[in-house]
């Protein structure tokens, strides 16, 4: 599913083509074809279906939408790292 612009909600249909460029130059971002807003890939709305990060905690055997991380877990990770944490699902 394509991510949506956080400003106008338009989908970024060609996101798959951009993934290698984002790996090489993540700060370059993507420009919304509708409103012209440019944001790095992690600032687009992926609807918990994908994500970007430098560090991951993987919890296996959970189907997308079946469970949510407890707020206390996300808060503990934030305190430990000094950066906010979010979650997303991956289904192989």
mmCIF file of C-alpha atoms in Angstrom:
data_model
loop_
_atom_site.group_PDB
_atom_site.id
_atom_site.type_symbol
_atom_site.label_atom_id
_atom_site.label_comp_id
_atom_site.label_asym_id
_atom_site.label_seq_id
_atom_site.Cartn_x
_atom_site.Cartn_y
_atom_site.Cartn_z
ATOM 1 C CA UNK A 1 0.000 0.000 0.000
ATOM 2 C CA UNK A 2 1.486 3.397 -0.913
ATOM 3 C CA UNK A 3 2.245 5.868 1.858
ATOM 4 C CA UNK A 4 0.194 9.053 2.059
ATOM 5 C CA UNK A 5 1.390 12.634 2.231
ATOM 6 C CA UNK A 6 1.092 13.892 5.815
ATOM 7 C CA UNK A 7 -0.114 17.276 4.522
ATOM 8 C CA UNK A 8 -2.707 16.548 1.809
ATOM 9 C CA UNK A 9 -3.133 12.738 2.165
ATOM 10 C CA UNK A 10 -2.343 12.051 -1.531
ATOM 11 C CA UNK A 11 -0.741 8.601 -2.104
ATOM 12 C CA UNK A 12 2.867 8.294 -3.285
ATOM 13 C CA UNK A 13 2.251 5.705 -5.990
ATOM 14 C CA UNK A 14 5.883 5.299 -7.112
ATOM 15 C CA UNK A 15 7.272 4.616 -3.642
ATOM 16 C CA UNK A 16 8.638 1.197 -4.646
ATOM 17 C CA UNK A 17 10.861 2.727 -7.305
ATOM 18 C CA UNK A 18 12.260 5.197 -4.773
ATOM 19 C CA UNK A 19 13.393 2.688 -2.129
ATOM 20 C CA UNK A 20 16.975 2.250 -3.375
ATOM 21 C CA UNK A 21 17.443 6.021 -3.581
ATOM 22 C CA UNK A 22 16.138 6.347 0.003
ATOM 23 C CA UNK A 23 18.655 3.750 1.180
ATOM 24 C CA UNK A 24 21.489 5.682 -0.472
ATOM 25 C CA UNK A 25 20.257 9.193 0.442
ATOM 26 C CA UNK A 26 17.453 9.051 3.031
ATOM 27 C CA UNK A 27 17.498 12.778 3.793
ATOM 28 C CA UNK A 28 16.624 13.568 0.179
ATOM 29 C CA UNK A 29 13.012 12.620 0.806
ATOM 30 C CA UNK A 30 10.078 12.475 -1.545
ATOM 31 C CA UNK A 31 7.993 15.273 -2.996
ATOM 32 C CA UNK A 32 4.230 14.871 -2.996
ATOM 33 C CA UNK A 33 2.862 14.894 -6.557
ATOM 34 C CA UNK A 34 -0.264 16.670 -5.332
ATOM 35 C CA UNK A 35 0.792 19.470 -2.947
ATOM 36 C CA UNK A 36 4.561 19.664 -3.558
ATOM 37 C CA UNK A 37 5.532 19.072 0.103
ATOM 38 C CA UNK A 38 8.904 17.302 0.460
ATOM 39 C CA UNK A 39 9.481 14.997 3.433
ATOM 40 C CA UNK A 40 11.955 12.214 4.254
ATOM 41 C CA UNK A 41 10.429 8.729 3.841
ATOM 42 C CA UNK A 42 9.926 8.208 7.575
ATOM 43 C CA UNK A 43 7.682 11.298 7.724
ATOM 44 C CA UNK A 44 5.127 9.850 5.277
ATOM 45 C CA UNK A 45 2.054 8.049 6.614
ATOM 46 C CA UNK A 46 2.661 4.334 6.067
ATOM 47 C CA UNK A 47 -0.428 3.292 8.083
ATOM 48 C CA UNK A 48 1.640 0.913 10.225
ATOM 49 C CA UNK A 49 2.280 -1.245 7.125
ATOM 50 C CA UNK A 50 5.946 -0.272 6.657
ATOM 51 C CA UNK A 51 8.554 1.901 8.286
ATOM 52 C CA UNK A 52 12.068 3.232 8.430
ATOM 53 C CA UNK A 53 14.547 3.069 11.271
ATOM 54 C CA UNK A 54 18.070 2.532 12.455
ATOM 55 C CA UNK A 55 17.217 0.106 15.225
ATOM 56 C CA UNK A 56 14.396 -2.432 15.351
ATOM 57 C CA UNK A 57 12.823 -4.676 17.952
ATOM 58 C CA UNK A 58 11.247 -7.640 16.173
ATOM 59 C CA UNK A 59 8.346 -9.506 17.728
ATOM 60 C CA UNK A 60 7.464 -12.550 15.664
ATOM 61 C CA UNK A 61 4.328 -14.633 15.228
ATOM 62 C CA UNK A 62 1.968 -11.652 15.402
ATOM 63 C CA UNK A 63 -0.284 -11.006 12.426
ATOM 64 C CA UNK A 64 -0.739 -7.389 11.287
ATOM 65 C CA UNK A 65 -3.295 -5.665 13.480
ATOM 66 C CA UNK A 66 -3.550 -8.602 15.873
ATOM 67 C CA UNK A 67 -1.733 -6.853 18.725
ATOM 68 C CA UNK A 68 -0.328 -3.459 19.632
ATOM 69 C CA UNK A 69 2.762 -2.676 21.671
ATOM 70 C CA UNK A 70 1.935 -1.472 25.167
ATOM 71 C CA UNK A 71 2.547 2.260 25.682
ATOM 72 C CA UNK A 72 4.906 1.368 28.548
ATOM 73 C CA UNK A 73 7.172 -0.541 26.126
ATOM 74 C CA UNK A 74 7.390 2.391 23.705
ATOM 75 C CA UNK A 75 8.034 4.774 26.616
ATOM 76 C CA UNK A 76 10.808 2.540 27.999
ATOM 77 C CA UNK A 77 12.472 2.370 24.581
ATOM 78 C CA UNK A 78 12.200 6.147 24.243
ATOM 79 C CA UNK A 79 13.792 6.689 27.670
ATOM 80 C CA UNK A 80 16.586 4.231 26.884
ATOM 81 C CA UNK A 81 17.449 5.748 23.495
ATOM 82 C CA UNK A 82 16.414 9.375 23.839
ATOM 83 C CA UNK A 83 14.358 9.143 20.635
ATOM 84 C CA UNK A 84 10.689 8.380 20.123
ATOM 85 C CA UNK A 85 9.704 4.901 18.946
ATOM 86 C CA UNK A 86 6.893 3.828 16.661
ATOM 87 C CA UNK A 87 5.764 0.445 15.412
ATOM 88 C CA UNK A 88 4.716 -1.160 12.140
ATOM 89 C CA UNK A 89 3.788 -4.608 10.914
ATOM 90 C CA UNK A 90 5.614 -6.771 8.387
ATOM 91 C CA UNK A 91 3.985 -9.797 6.844
ATOM 92 C CA UNK A 92 6.265 -12.160 4.933
#
